[in-house]
Amino acid sequence: MIVDVHAHTPTHRDAVPAAERQVYDNWRNDRPVVTTNSWADYDTAMEAADVTIVFNIFVDNPLELTGLPYLPERTNDATAEFVQDNPAKRIGFMSVNPTLPGALEEADRCRELGLVGIKLGPNYQNFDPLSEPAFAFYDYCQRHGLPILFHSGASPMRHAPLQYTYPLVTDEIALRYPELRIVMAHMGHPWSRETVVTIRKHPHVYADVSSIYLRPWVLYQSLINAVEWGATGKLLLGSDFPIATTGEAIAGLYTVNDMLEGTKLPRVPDEVIDGIVHADALGALGLEVPA
């Protein structure tokens, strides 16, 4: 089974009107990214995956703060409705700001909607992931078996503090909450070494490989770090839709050794890539396979 653990909820149920089409040009070096997509666009983009995990990020102004245009008041409802449309292939995560009043109540409500995990971007949401309100929320997630996918590493958004997404922050969280299942997005790029030593030591901490193939040297460093530290079994497939499709992400991973021609640099074994593409992501996160 191929599970894409990192995708953003499409912005439109139906075809996107031309007047509402939006593009963002600072995520990829090779082309701009169309940030307005329909449910059908999503299905086409994710057709290489058997199951996808999908979410929004709860912020006051999504377009300004995340680059994606969706209604903040429908952050979680839009995801729940999208998942309910095809529950055999989609798993929904909610998003809240743990430091705001009502975060736990919203999490309770979203669980009733069928959302089974959490997406947090402390940099986008501007909260300290090592603050007491955040710790209280992680305790809630651990008690209720809700995995958390954290944005980790760099972002082109100027307002987003890098210190909140430095991978060693996750080490401190995992030390406090050893049963909490965590995914560190993007292998914490460009800090893949710090990410690898973190996922290596914590049984329930993983990393996804979303977007790293867009930068060949980052891709190589990230995967060879995982090979050398014996952490390849903790890596999960992710596309970061709409930045990429599942198929594009898979193909991109297999290019990791292309630039090594004529060098003596160690290669990333093909079986490592195979293992990422076919990783048991749902089992790792304690989630059930959709019926």
PDB file of C-alpha atoms in Angstrom:
ATOM      1  CA  MET A   1       0.000   0.000   0.000  1.00  0.00           C
ATOM      2  CA  ILE A   2       1.221   3.490  -0.873  1.00  0.00           C
ATOM      3  CA  VAL A   3       0.275   6.132   1.695  1.00  0.00           C
ATOM      4  CA  ASP A   4       0.925   9.812   1.049  1.00  0.00           C
ATOM      5  CA  VAL A   5       1.010  11.324   4.543  1.00  0.00           C
ATOM      6  CA  HIS A   6       1.305  14.991   3.576  1.00  0.00           C
ATOM      7  CA  ALA A   7      -1.319  16.778   1.471  1.00  0.00           C
ATOM      8  CA  HIS A   8      -3.267  20.000   1.886  1.00  0.00           C
ATOM      9  CA  THR A   9      -7.031  20.092   1.516  1.00  0.00           C
ATOM     10  CA  PRO A  10      -8.071  21.399  -1.911  1.00  0.00           C
ATOM     11  CA  THR A  11      -9.574  24.872  -1.835  1.00  0.00           C
ATOM     12  CA  HIS A  12     -12.613  24.280  -4.070  1.00  0.00           C
ATOM     13  CA  ARG A  13     -15.210  21.520  -4.209  1.00  0.00           C
ATOM     14  CA  ASP A  14     -15.872  22.133  -7.906  1.00  0.00           C
ATOM     15  CA  ALA A  15     -13.782  23.496 -10.784  1.00  0.00           C
ATOM     16  CA  VAL A  16     -11.880  26.635  -9.840  1.00  0.00           C
ATOM     17  CA  PRO A  17     -13.309  29.761 -11.522  1.00  0.00           C
ATOM     18  CA  ALA A  18     -10.709  31.611 -13.563  1.00  0.00           C
ATOM     19  CA  ALA A  19     -11.167  34.741 -11.450  1.00  0.00           C
ATOM     20  CA  GLU A  20     -10.271  32.777  -8.285  1.00  0.00           C
ATOM     21  CA  ARG A  21      -7.179  31.022  -9.608  1.00  0.00           C
ATOM     22  CA  GLN A  22      -4.092  31.755  -7.501  1.00  0.00           C
ATOM     23  CA  VAL A  23      -0.429  30.908  -7.971  1.00  0.00           C
ATOM     24  CA  TYR A  24       2.539  30.985  -5.600  1.00  0.00           C
ATOM     25  CA  ASP A  25       6.059  31.098  -7.044  1.00  0.00           C
ATOM     26  CA  ASN A  26       8.366  30.717  -4.039  1.00  0.00           C
ATOM     27  CA  TRP A  27       7.949  27.036  -3.144  1.00  0.00           C
ATOM     28  CA  ARG A  28       9.636  25.479  -6.154  1.00  0.00           C
ATOM     29  CA  ASN A  29      12.596  26.577  -8.265  1.00  0.00           C
ATOM     30  CA  ASP A  30      11.348  24.947 -11.459  1.00  0.00           C
ATOM     31  CA  ARG A  31       7.774  26.261 -11.718  1.00  0.00           C
ATOM     32  CA  PRO A  32       5.081  28.200  -9.874  1.00  0.00           C
ATOM     33  CA  VAL A  33       2.525  26.272  -7.835  1.00  0.00           C
ATOM     34  CA  VAL A  34      -1.207  26.628  -8.481  1.00  0.00           C
ATOM     35  CA  THR A  35      -2.662  26.958  -4.984  1.00  0.00           C
ATOM     36  CA  THR A  36      -6.348  26.795  -5.914  1.00  0.00           C
ATOM     37  CA  ASN A  37      -7.463  23.262  -6.680  1.00  0.00           C
ATOM     38  CA  SER A  38     -10.710  21.315  -6.907  1.00  0.00           C
ATOM     39  CA  TRP A  39     -11.550  17.965  -5.369  1.00  0.00           C
ATOM     40  CA  ALA A  40     -11.115  16.423  -8.829  1.00  0.00           C
ATOM     41  CA  ASP A  41      -7.699  18.082  -9.212  1.00  0.00           C
ATOM     42  CA  TYR A  42      -6.664  16.470  -5.932  1.00  0.00           C
ATOM     43  CA  ASP A  43      -7.761  13.007  -7.030  1.00  0.00           C
ATOM     44  CA  THR A  44      -5.794  13.349 -10.256  1.00  0.00           C
ATOM     45  CA  ALA A  45      -2.702  14.549  -8.393  1.00  0.00           C
ATOM     46  CA  MET A  46      -2.864  11.720  -5.844  1.00  0.00           C
ATOM     47  CA  GLU A  47      -3.790   8.829  -8.123  1.00  0.00           C
ATOM     48  CA  ALA A  48      -0.468   7.071  -7.416  1.00  0.00           C
ATOM     49  CA  ALA A  49      -1.421   6.743  -3.732  1.00  0.00           C
ATOM     50  CA  ASP A  50      -3.799   4.199  -2.240  1.00  0.00           C
ATOM     51  CA  VAL A  51      -4.489   6.414   0.787  1.00  0.00           C
ATOM     52  CA  THR A  52      -3.711  10.063   1.533  1.00  0.00           C
ATOM     53  CA  ILE A  53      -3.598  12.090   4.749  1.00  0.00           C
ATOM     54  CA  VAL A  54      -5.010  15.564   4.191  1.00  0.00           C
ATOM     55  CA  PHE A  55      -5.302  18.726   6.294  1.00  0.00           C
ATOM     56  CA  ASN A  56      -5.385  22.500   6.503  1.00  0.00           C
ATOM     57  CA  ILE A  57      -3.446  24.720   8.940  1.00  0.00           C
ATOM     58  CA  PHE A  58      -5.449  26.862  11.343  1.00  0.00           C
ATOM     59  CA  VAL A  59      -4.374  30.511  11.030  1.00  0.00           C
ATOM     60  CA  ASP A  60      -6.281  33.804  10.886  1.00  0.00           C
ATOM     61  CA  ASN A  61      -5.256  34.654   7.318  1.00  0.00           C
ATOM     62  CA  PRO A  62      -4.336  31.485   5.392  1.00  0.00           C
ATOM     63  CA  LEU A  63      -3.352  33.199   2.152  1.00  0.00           C
ATOM     64  CA  GLU A  64      -0.961  35.595   3.866  1.00  0.00           C
ATOM     65  CA  LEU A  65       0.393  33.188   6.463  1.00  0.00           C
ATOM     66  CA  THR A  66       0.562  29.877   4.570  1.00  0.00           C
ATOM     67  CA  GLY A  67       0.275  30.820   0.891  1.00  0.00           C
ATOM     68  CA  LEU A  68      -2.918  28.773   0.498  1.00  0.00           C
ATOM     69  CA  PRO A  69      -6.289  30.514   0.059  1.00  0.00           C
ATOM     70  CA  TYR A  70      -8.990  28.876   2.204  1.00  0.00           C
ATOM     71  CA  LEU A  71     -11.534  30.207   4.678  1.00  0.00           C
ATOM     72  CA  PRO A  72     -10.051  30.179   8.189  1.00  0.00           C
ATOM     73  CA  GLU A  73     -13.430  29.547   9.809  1.00  0.00           C
ATOM     74  CA  ARG A  74     -13.751  26.354   7.729  1.00  0.00           C
ATOM     75  CA  THR A  75     -10.218  25.058   8.298  1.00  0.00           C
ATOM     76  CA  ASN A  76     -11.366  21.756   9.769  1.00  0.00           C
ATOM     77  CA  ASP A  77     -14.887  21.481   8.384  1.00  0.00           C
ATOM     78  CA  ALA A  78     -13.575  21.703   4.821  1.00  0.00           C
ATOM     79  CA  THR A  79     -11.191  18.829   5.516  1.00  0.00           C
ATOM     80  CA  ALA A  80     -13.880  16.715   7.184  1.00  0.00           C
ATOM     81  CA  GLU A  81     -16.289  17.204   4.277  1.00  0.00           C
ATOM     82  CA  PHE A  82     -13.558  16.340   1.778  1.00  0.00           C
ATOM     83  CA  VAL A  83     -12.662  13.145   3.628  1.00  0.00           C
ATOM     84  CA  GLN A  84     -16.301  12.103   3.971  1.00  0.00           C
ATOM     85  CA  ASP A  85     -16.626  12.315   0.185  1.00  0.00           C
ATOM     86  CA  ASN A  86     -14.170   9.424  -0.241  1.00  0.00           C
ATOM     87  CA  PRO A  87     -13.381   7.836   3.142  1.00  0.00           C
ATOM     88  CA  ALA A  88     -11.834   4.761   1.531  1.00  0.00           C
ATOM     89  CA  LYS A  89      -8.889   6.804   0.228  1.00  0.00           C
ATOM     90  CA  ARG A  90      -8.666   9.886   2.456  1.00  0.00           C
ATOM     91  CA  ILE A  91      -7.765  10.329   6.117  1.00  0.00           C
ATOM     92  CA  GLY A  92      -8.277  13.756   7.658  1.00  0.00           C
ATOM     93  CA  PHE A  93      -6.194  15.601  10.238  1.00  0.00           C
ATOM     94  CA  MET A  94      -7.470  18.663  12.096  1.00  0.00           C
ATOM     95  CA  SER A  95      -5.520  21.805  12.967  1.00  0.00           C
ATOM     96  CA  VAL A  96      -5.801  24.088  15.995  1.00  0.00           C
ATOM     97  CA  ASN A  97      -3.595  26.633  17.712  1.00  0.00           C
ATOM     98  CA  PRO A  98      -2.868  25.021  21.103  1.00  0.00           C
ATOM     99  CA  THR A  99      -2.258  28.391  22.753  1.00  0.00           C
ATOM    100  CA  LEU A 100      -5.692  29.839  21.949  1.00  0.00           C
ATOM    101  CA  PRO A 101      -8.781  29.433  24.136  1.00  0.00           C
ATOM    102  CA  GLY A 102     -11.031  26.593  23.027  1.00  0.00           C
ATOM    103  CA  ALA A 103      -8.308  24.488  21.398  1.00  0.00           C
ATOM    104  CA  LEU A 104      -9.269  21.318  23.260  1.00  0.00           C
ATOM    105  CA  GLU A 105     -12.963  21.869  22.630  1.00  0.00           C
ATOM    106  CA  GLU A 106     -12.269  22.278  18.911  1.00  0.00           C
ATOM    107  CA  ALA A 107     -10.209  19.089  18.977  1.00  0.00           C
ATOM    108  CA  ASP A 108     -13.126  17.248  20.611  1.00  0.00           C
ATOM    109  CA  ARG A 109     -15.475  18.587  17.934  1.00  0.00           C
ATOM    110  CA  CYS A 110     -13.123  17.546  15.126  1.00  0.00           C
ATOM    111  CA  ARG A 111     -12.803  14.045  16.514  1.00  0.00           C
ATOM    112  CA  GLU A 112     -16.577  13.787  16.265  1.00  0.00           C
ATOM    113  CA  LEU A 113     -16.268  14.889  12.635  1.00  0.00           C
ATOM    114  CA  GLY A 114     -13.966  11.924  12.022  1.00  0.00           C
ATOM    115  CA  LEU A 115     -10.600  13.703  11.954  1.00  0.00           C
ATOM    116  CA  VAL A 116      -8.019  11.392  13.493  1.00  0.00           C
ATOM    117  CA  GLY A 117      -4.773  13.368  13.748  1.00  0.00           C
ATOM    118  CA  ILE A 118      -3.334  16.868  14.059  1.00  0.00           C
ATOM    119  CA  LYS A 119      -1.416  19.174  11.738  1.00  0.00           C
ATOM    120  CA  LEU A 120       0.589  21.876  13.503  1.00  0.00           C
ATOM    121  CA  GLY A 121       2.783  24.571  11.988  1.00  0.00           C
ATOM    122  CA  PRO A 122       4.142  26.513  14.980  1.00  0.00           C
ATOM    123  CA  ASN A 123       6.011  28.821  12.624  1.00  0.00           C
ATOM    124  CA  TYR A 124       2.899  29.663  10.581  1.00  0.00           C
ATOM    125  CA  GLN A 125       0.679  29.762  13.662  1.00  0.00           C
ATOM    126  CA  ASN A 126       3.229  31.747  15.668  1.00  0.00           C
ATOM    127  CA  PHE A 127       3.170  29.726  18.864  1.00  0.00           C
ATOM    128  CA  ASP A 128       6.069  28.392  20.898  1.00  0.00           C
ATOM    129  CA  PRO A 129       5.975  24.589  20.533  1.00  0.00           C
ATOM    130  CA  LEU A 130       7.737  24.261  23.906  1.00  0.00           C
ATOM    131  CA  SER A 131       5.281  26.426  25.842  1.00  0.00           C
ATOM    132  CA  GLU A 132       3.039  25.132  28.614  1.00  0.00           C
ATOM    133  CA  PRO A 133      -0.190  25.473  26.571  1.00  0.00           C
ATOM    134  CA  ALA A 134       1.443  23.461  23.786  1.00  0.00           C
ATOM    135  CA  PHE A 135       2.553  20.787  26.282  1.00  0.00           C
ATOM    136  CA  ALA A 136      -1.021  20.526  27.593  1.00  0.00           C
ATOM    137  CA  PHE A 137      -2.218  19.942  24.038  1.00  0.00           C
ATOM    138  CA  TYR A 138       0.404  17.264  23.365  1.00  0.00           C
ATOM    139  CA  ASP A 139      -0.742  15.510  26.535  1.00  0.00           C
ATOM    140  CA  TYR A 140      -4.303  15.556  25.183  1.00  0.00           C
ATOM    141  CA  CYS A 141      -3.099  14.087  21.873  1.00  0.00           C
ATOM    142  CA  GLN A 142      -1.103  11.377  23.596  1.00  0.00           C
ATOM    143  CA  ARG A 143      -4.085  10.387  25.762  1.00  0.00           C
ATOM    144  CA  HIS A 144      -6.433  10.207  22.788  1.00  0.00           C
ATOM    145  CA  GLY A 145      -4.045   8.549  20.343  1.00  0.00           C
ATOM    146  CA  LEU A 146      -3.890  11.493  17.937  1.00  0.00           C
ATOM    147  CA  PRO A 147      -0.676  11.605  15.874  1.00  0.00           C
ATOM    148  CA  ILE A 148       0.765  15.048  15.161  1.00  0.00           C
ATOM    149  CA  LEU A 149       2.370  16.075  11.879  1.00  0.00           C
ATOM    150  CA  PHE A 150       4.592  19.091  12.569  1.00  0.00           C
ATOM    151  CA  HIS A 151       5.932  21.430   9.935  1.00  0.00           C
ATOM    152  CA  SER A 152       9.683  21.081  10.412  1.00  0.00           C
ATOM    153  CA  GLY A 153      12.463  23.136   8.877  1.00  0.00           C
ATOM    154  CA  ALA A 154      12.509  26.027   6.467  1.00  0.00           C
ATOM    155  CA  SER A 155       9.652  28.054   5.027  1.00  0.00           C
ATOM    156  CA  PRO A 156       9.682  30.923   2.511  1.00  0.00           C
ATOM    157  CA  MET A 157       7.204  32.873   4.643  1.00  0.00           C
ATOM    158  CA  ARG A 158       9.065  35.815   6.174  1.00  0.00           C
ATOM    159  CA  HIS A 159       6.943  35.968   9.311  1.00  0.00           C
ATOM    160  CA  ALA A 160       7.491  32.294  10.214  1.00  0.00           C
ATOM    161  CA  PRO A 161      10.110  31.859  12.995  1.00  0.00           C
ATOM    162  CA  LEU A 162      12.665  29.203  12.109  1.00  0.00           C
ATOM    163  CA  GLN A 163      13.412  28.511  15.772  1.00  0.00           C
ATOM    164  CA  TYR A 164       9.920  27.004  16.161  1.00  0.00           C
ATOM    165  CA  THR A 165      10.605  24.392  13.485  1.00  0.00           C
ATOM    166  CA  TYR A 166      14.197  23.442  14.278  1.00  0.00           C
ATOM    167  CA  PRO A 167      14.170  19.624  14.470  1.00  0.00           C
ATOM    168  CA  LEU A 168      15.680  19.333  17.945  1.00  0.00           C
ATOM    169  CA  VAL A 169      12.510  20.962  19.303  1.00  0.00           C
ATOM    170  CA  THR A 170      10.824  17.647  18.495  1.00  0.00           C
ATOM    171  CA  ASP A 171      13.345  15.787  20.632  1.00  0.00           C
ATOM    172  CA  GLU A 172      12.208  17.762  23.686  1.00  0.00           C
ATOM    173  CA  ILE A 173       8.553  17.053  22.934  1.00  0.00           C
ATOM    174  CA  ALA A 174       9.185  13.330  22.444  1.00  0.00           C
ATOM    175  CA  LEU A 175      11.132  13.108  25.702  1.00  0.00           C
ATOM    176  CA  ARG A 176       8.112  14.472  27.587  1.00  0.00           C
ATOM    177  CA  TYR A 177       5.511  12.471  25.662  1.00  0.00           C
ATOM    178  CA  PRO A 178       7.098   9.150  24.674  1.00  0.00           C
ATOM    179  CA  GLU A 179       3.844   7.567  23.438  1.00  0.00           C
ATOM    180  CA  LEU A 180       2.884  10.528  21.246  1.00  0.00           C
ATOM    181  CA  ARG A 181       3.222   9.638  17.564  1.00  0.00           C
ATOM    182  CA  ILE A 182       4.924  12.421  15.618  1.00  0.00           C
ATOM    183  CA  VAL A 183       5.815  13.072  11.989  1.00  0.00           C
ATOM    184  CA  MET A 184       8.480  15.671  11.226  1.00  0.00           C
ATOM    185  CA  ALA A 185       7.575  17.081   7.817  1.00  0.00           C
ATOM    186  CA  HIS A 186      10.121  17.583   5.024  1.00  0.00           C
ATOM    187  CA  MET A 187      12.807  15.781   7.063  1.00  0.00           C
ATOM    188  CA  GLY A 188      13.299  19.183   8.689  1.00  0.00           C
ATOM    189  CA  HIS A 189      15.031  20.474   5.565  1.00  0.00           C
ATOM    190  CA  PRO A 190      17.769  21.674   5.487  1.00  0.00           C
ATOM    191  CA  TRP A 191      18.497  20.184   8.947  1.00  0.00           C
ATOM    192  CA  SER A 192      18.134  16.557   7.959  1.00  0.00           C
ATOM    193  CA  ARG A 193      21.009  15.428  10.170  1.00  0.00           C
ATOM    194  CA  GLU A 194      19.240  16.756  13.248  1.00  0.00           C
ATOM    195  CA  THR A 195      16.006  15.167  12.064  1.00  0.00           C
ATOM    196  CA  VAL A 196      17.636  11.782  11.503  1.00  0.00           C
ATOM    197  CA  VAL A 197      19.221  11.618  14.949  1.00  0.00           C
ATOM    198  CA  THR A 198      15.849  12.529  16.458  1.00  0.00           C
ATOM    199  CA  ILE A 199      13.753   9.927  14.628  1.00  0.00           C
ATOM    200  CA  ARG A 200      16.470   7.327  15.256  1.00  0.00           C
ATOM    201  CA  LYS A 201      16.207   7.564  19.054  1.00  0.00           C
ATOM    202  CA  HIS A 202      12.443   7.867  19.544  1.00  0.00           C
ATOM    203  CA  PRO A 203      10.300   4.817  18.673  1.00  0.00           C
ATOM    204  CA  HIS A 204       7.217   6.868  17.766  1.00  0.00           C
ATOM    205  CA  VAL A 205       8.848   9.755  15.897  1.00  0.00           C
ATOM    206  CA  TYR A 206       9.014   9.647  12.097  1.00  0.00           C
ATOM    207  CA  ALA A 207       9.816  12.034   9.253  1.00  0.00           C
ATOM    208  CA  ASP A 208       8.170  12.501   5.890  1.00  0.00           C
ATOM    209  CA  VAL A 209      10.132  13.201   2.722  1.00  0.00           C
ATOM    210  CA  SER A 210       7.732  15.741   1.226  1.00  0.00           C
ATOM    211  CA  SER A 211       9.316  18.390  -1.014  1.00  0.00           C
ATOM    212  CA  ILE A 212      12.935  17.403  -0.353  1.00  0.00           C
ATOM    213  CA  TYR A 213      13.435  16.017  -3.878  1.00  0.00           C
ATOM    214  CA  LEU A 214      12.961  19.534  -5.251  1.00  0.00           C
ATOM    215  CA  ARG A 215      16.532  20.290  -4.134  1.00  0.00           C
ATOM    216  CA  PRO A 216      18.831  17.480  -5.307  1.00  0.00           C
ATOM    217  CA  TRP A 217      21.648  18.066  -2.829  1.00  0.00           C
ATOM    218  CA  VAL A 218      19.214  18.336   0.088  1.00  0.00           C
ATOM    219  CA  LEU A 219      17.577  15.099  -1.105  1.00  0.00           C
ATOM    220  CA  TYR A 220      20.904  13.279  -1.252  1.00  0.00           C
ATOM    221  CA  GLN A 221      22.132  14.581   2.094  1.00  0.00           C
ATOM    222  CA  SER A 222      18.843  13.759   3.761  1.00  0.00           C
ATOM    223  CA  LEU A 223      18.637  10.187   2.552  1.00  0.00           C
ATOM    224  CA  ILE A 224      22.324   9.381   2.959  1.00  0.00           C
ATOM    225  CA  ASN A 225      22.130  10.704   6.534  1.00  0.00           C
ATOM    226  CA  ALA A 226      19.260   8.303   7.156  1.00  0.00           C
ATOM    227  CA  VAL A 227      21.241   5.444   5.620  1.00  0.00           C
ATOM    228  CA  GLU A 228      24.385   6.137   7.647  1.00  0.00           C
ATOM    229  CA  TRP A 229      22.457   6.521  10.916  1.00  0.00           C
ATOM    230  CA  GLY A 230      20.273   3.466  10.336  1.00  0.00           C
ATOM    231  CA  ALA A 231      17.037   5.448  10.304  1.00  0.00           C
ATOM    232  CA  THR A 232      15.619   4.710   6.848  1.00  0.00           C
ATOM    233  CA  GLY A 233      12.799   2.670   8.369  1.00  0.00           C
ATOM    234  CA  LYS A 234      11.454   5.842   9.996  1.00  0.00           C
ATOM    235  CA  LEU A 235      10.838   7.705   6.718  1.00  0.00           C
ATOM    236  CA  LEU A 236       7.352   8.132   5.239  1.00  0.00           C
ATOM    237  CA  LEU A 237       6.199   9.201   1.785  1.00  0.00           C
ATOM    238  CA  GLY A 238       4.678  12.652   1.345  1.00  0.00           C
ATOM    239  CA  SER A 239       3.977  14.915  -1.618  1.00  0.00           C
ATOM    240  CA  ASP A 240       2.995  18.232   0.000  1.00  0.00           C
ATOM    241  CA  PHE A 241       0.163  18.708  -2.491  1.00  0.00           C
ATOM    242  CA  PRO A 242      -0.411  21.160  -4.164  1.00  0.00           C
ATOM    243  CA  ILE A 243       3.352  21.657  -4.334  1.00  0.00           C
ATOM    244  CA  ALA A 244       3.712  18.219  -5.930  1.00  0.00           C
ATOM    245  CA  THR A 245       1.757  15.103  -6.805  1.00  0.00           C
ATOM    246  CA  THR A 246       2.297  11.684  -5.259  1.00  0.00           C
ATOM    247  CA  GLY A 247       3.685  10.326  -8.507  1.00  0.00           C
ATOM    248  CA  GLU A 248       6.023  13.265  -8.860  1.00  0.00           C
ATOM    249  CA  ALA A 249       7.278  12.776  -5.315  1.00  0.00           C
ATOM    250  CA  ILE A 250       7.945   9.076  -5.890  1.00  0.00           C
ATOM    251  CA  ALA A 251       9.763   9.705  -9.175  1.00  0.00           C
ATOM    252  CA  GLY A 252      11.764  12.480  -7.549  1.00  0.00           C
ATOM    253  CA  LEU A 253      13.031  10.176  -4.806  1.00  0.00           C
ATOM    254  CA  TYR A 254      14.424   7.761  -7.370  1.00  0.00           C
ATOM    255  CA  THR A 255      16.583  10.549  -8.855  1.00  0.00           C
ATOM    256  CA  VAL A 256      18.682  10.760  -5.697  1.00  0.00           C
ATOM    257  CA  ASN A 257      21.735   9.084  -7.238  1.00  0.00           C
ATOM    258  CA  ASP A 258      21.591  10.787 -10.645  1.00  0.00           C
ATOM    259  CA  MET A 259      24.131  13.466  -9.776  1.00  0.00           C
ATOM    260  CA  LEU A 260      26.663  10.936  -8.444  1.00  0.00           C
ATOM    261  CA  GLU A 261      27.784   9.819 -11.904  1.00  0.00           C
ATOM    262  CA  GLY A 262      31.580   9.942 -12.071  1.00  0.00           C
ATOM    263  CA  THR A 263      32.022  10.370  -8.321  1.00  0.00           C
ATOM    264  CA  LYS A 264      32.934   8.022  -5.482  1.00  0.00           C
ATOM    265  CA  LEU A 265      30.160   9.304  -3.250  1.00  0.00           C
ATOM    266  CA  PRO A 266      28.102   6.525  -1.628  1.00  0.00           C
ATOM    267  CA  ARG A 267      24.811   5.707  -3.322  1.00  0.00           C
ATOM    268  CA  VAL A 268      21.425   5.524  -1.654  1.00  0.00           C
ATOM    269  CA  PRO A 269      20.266   1.927  -2.232  1.00  0.00           C
ATOM    270  CA  ASP A 270      17.153   1.512  -4.360  1.00  0.00           C
ATOM    271  CA  GLU A 271      15.620  -0.649  -1.651  1.00  0.00           C
ATOM    272  CA  VAL A 272      15.714   2.349   0.682  1.00  0.00           C
ATOM    273  CA  ILE A 273      13.531   4.307  -1.751  1.00  0.00           C
ATOM    274  CA  ASP A 274      11.276   1.276  -2.178  1.00  0.00           C
ATOM    275  CA  GLY A 275      10.899   1.134   1.599  1.00  0.00           C
ATOM    276  CA  ILE A 276       9.845   4.781   1.808  1.00  0.00           C
ATOM    277  CA  VAL A 277       7.308   4.455  -1.012  1.00  0.00           C
ATOM    278  CA  HIS A 278       5.737   1.368   0.540  1.00  0.00           C
ATOM    279  CA  ALA A 279       6.187   2.242   4.220  1.00  0.00           C
ATOM    280  CA  ASP A 280       3.502   1.124   6.651  1.00  0.00           C
ATOM    281  CA  ALA A 281       2.660   4.710   7.515  1.00  0.00           C
ATOM    282  CA  LEU A 282      -0.754   3.952   8.980  1.00  0.00           C
ATOM    283  CA  GLY A 283       0.659   1.300  11.283  1.00  0.00           C
ATOM    284  CA  ALA A 284       3.433   3.660  12.347  1.00  0.00           C
ATOM    285  CA  LEU A 285       0.902   6.358  13.268  1.00  0.00           C
ATOM    286  CA  GLY A 286      -1.542   4.007  14.957  1.00  0.00           C
ATOM    287  CA  LEU A 287      -4.222   4.651  12.326  1.00  0.00           C
ATOM    288  CA  GLU A 288      -6.634   2.180  10.822  1.00  0.00           C
ATOM    289  CA  VAL A 289      -6.674   1.354   7.141  1.00  0.00           C
ATOM    290  CA  PRO A 290      -9.791   2.984   5.659  1.00  0.00           C
ATOM    291  CA  ALA A 291     -12.615   0.514   5.069  1.00  0.00           C
TER     292      ALA A 291
END
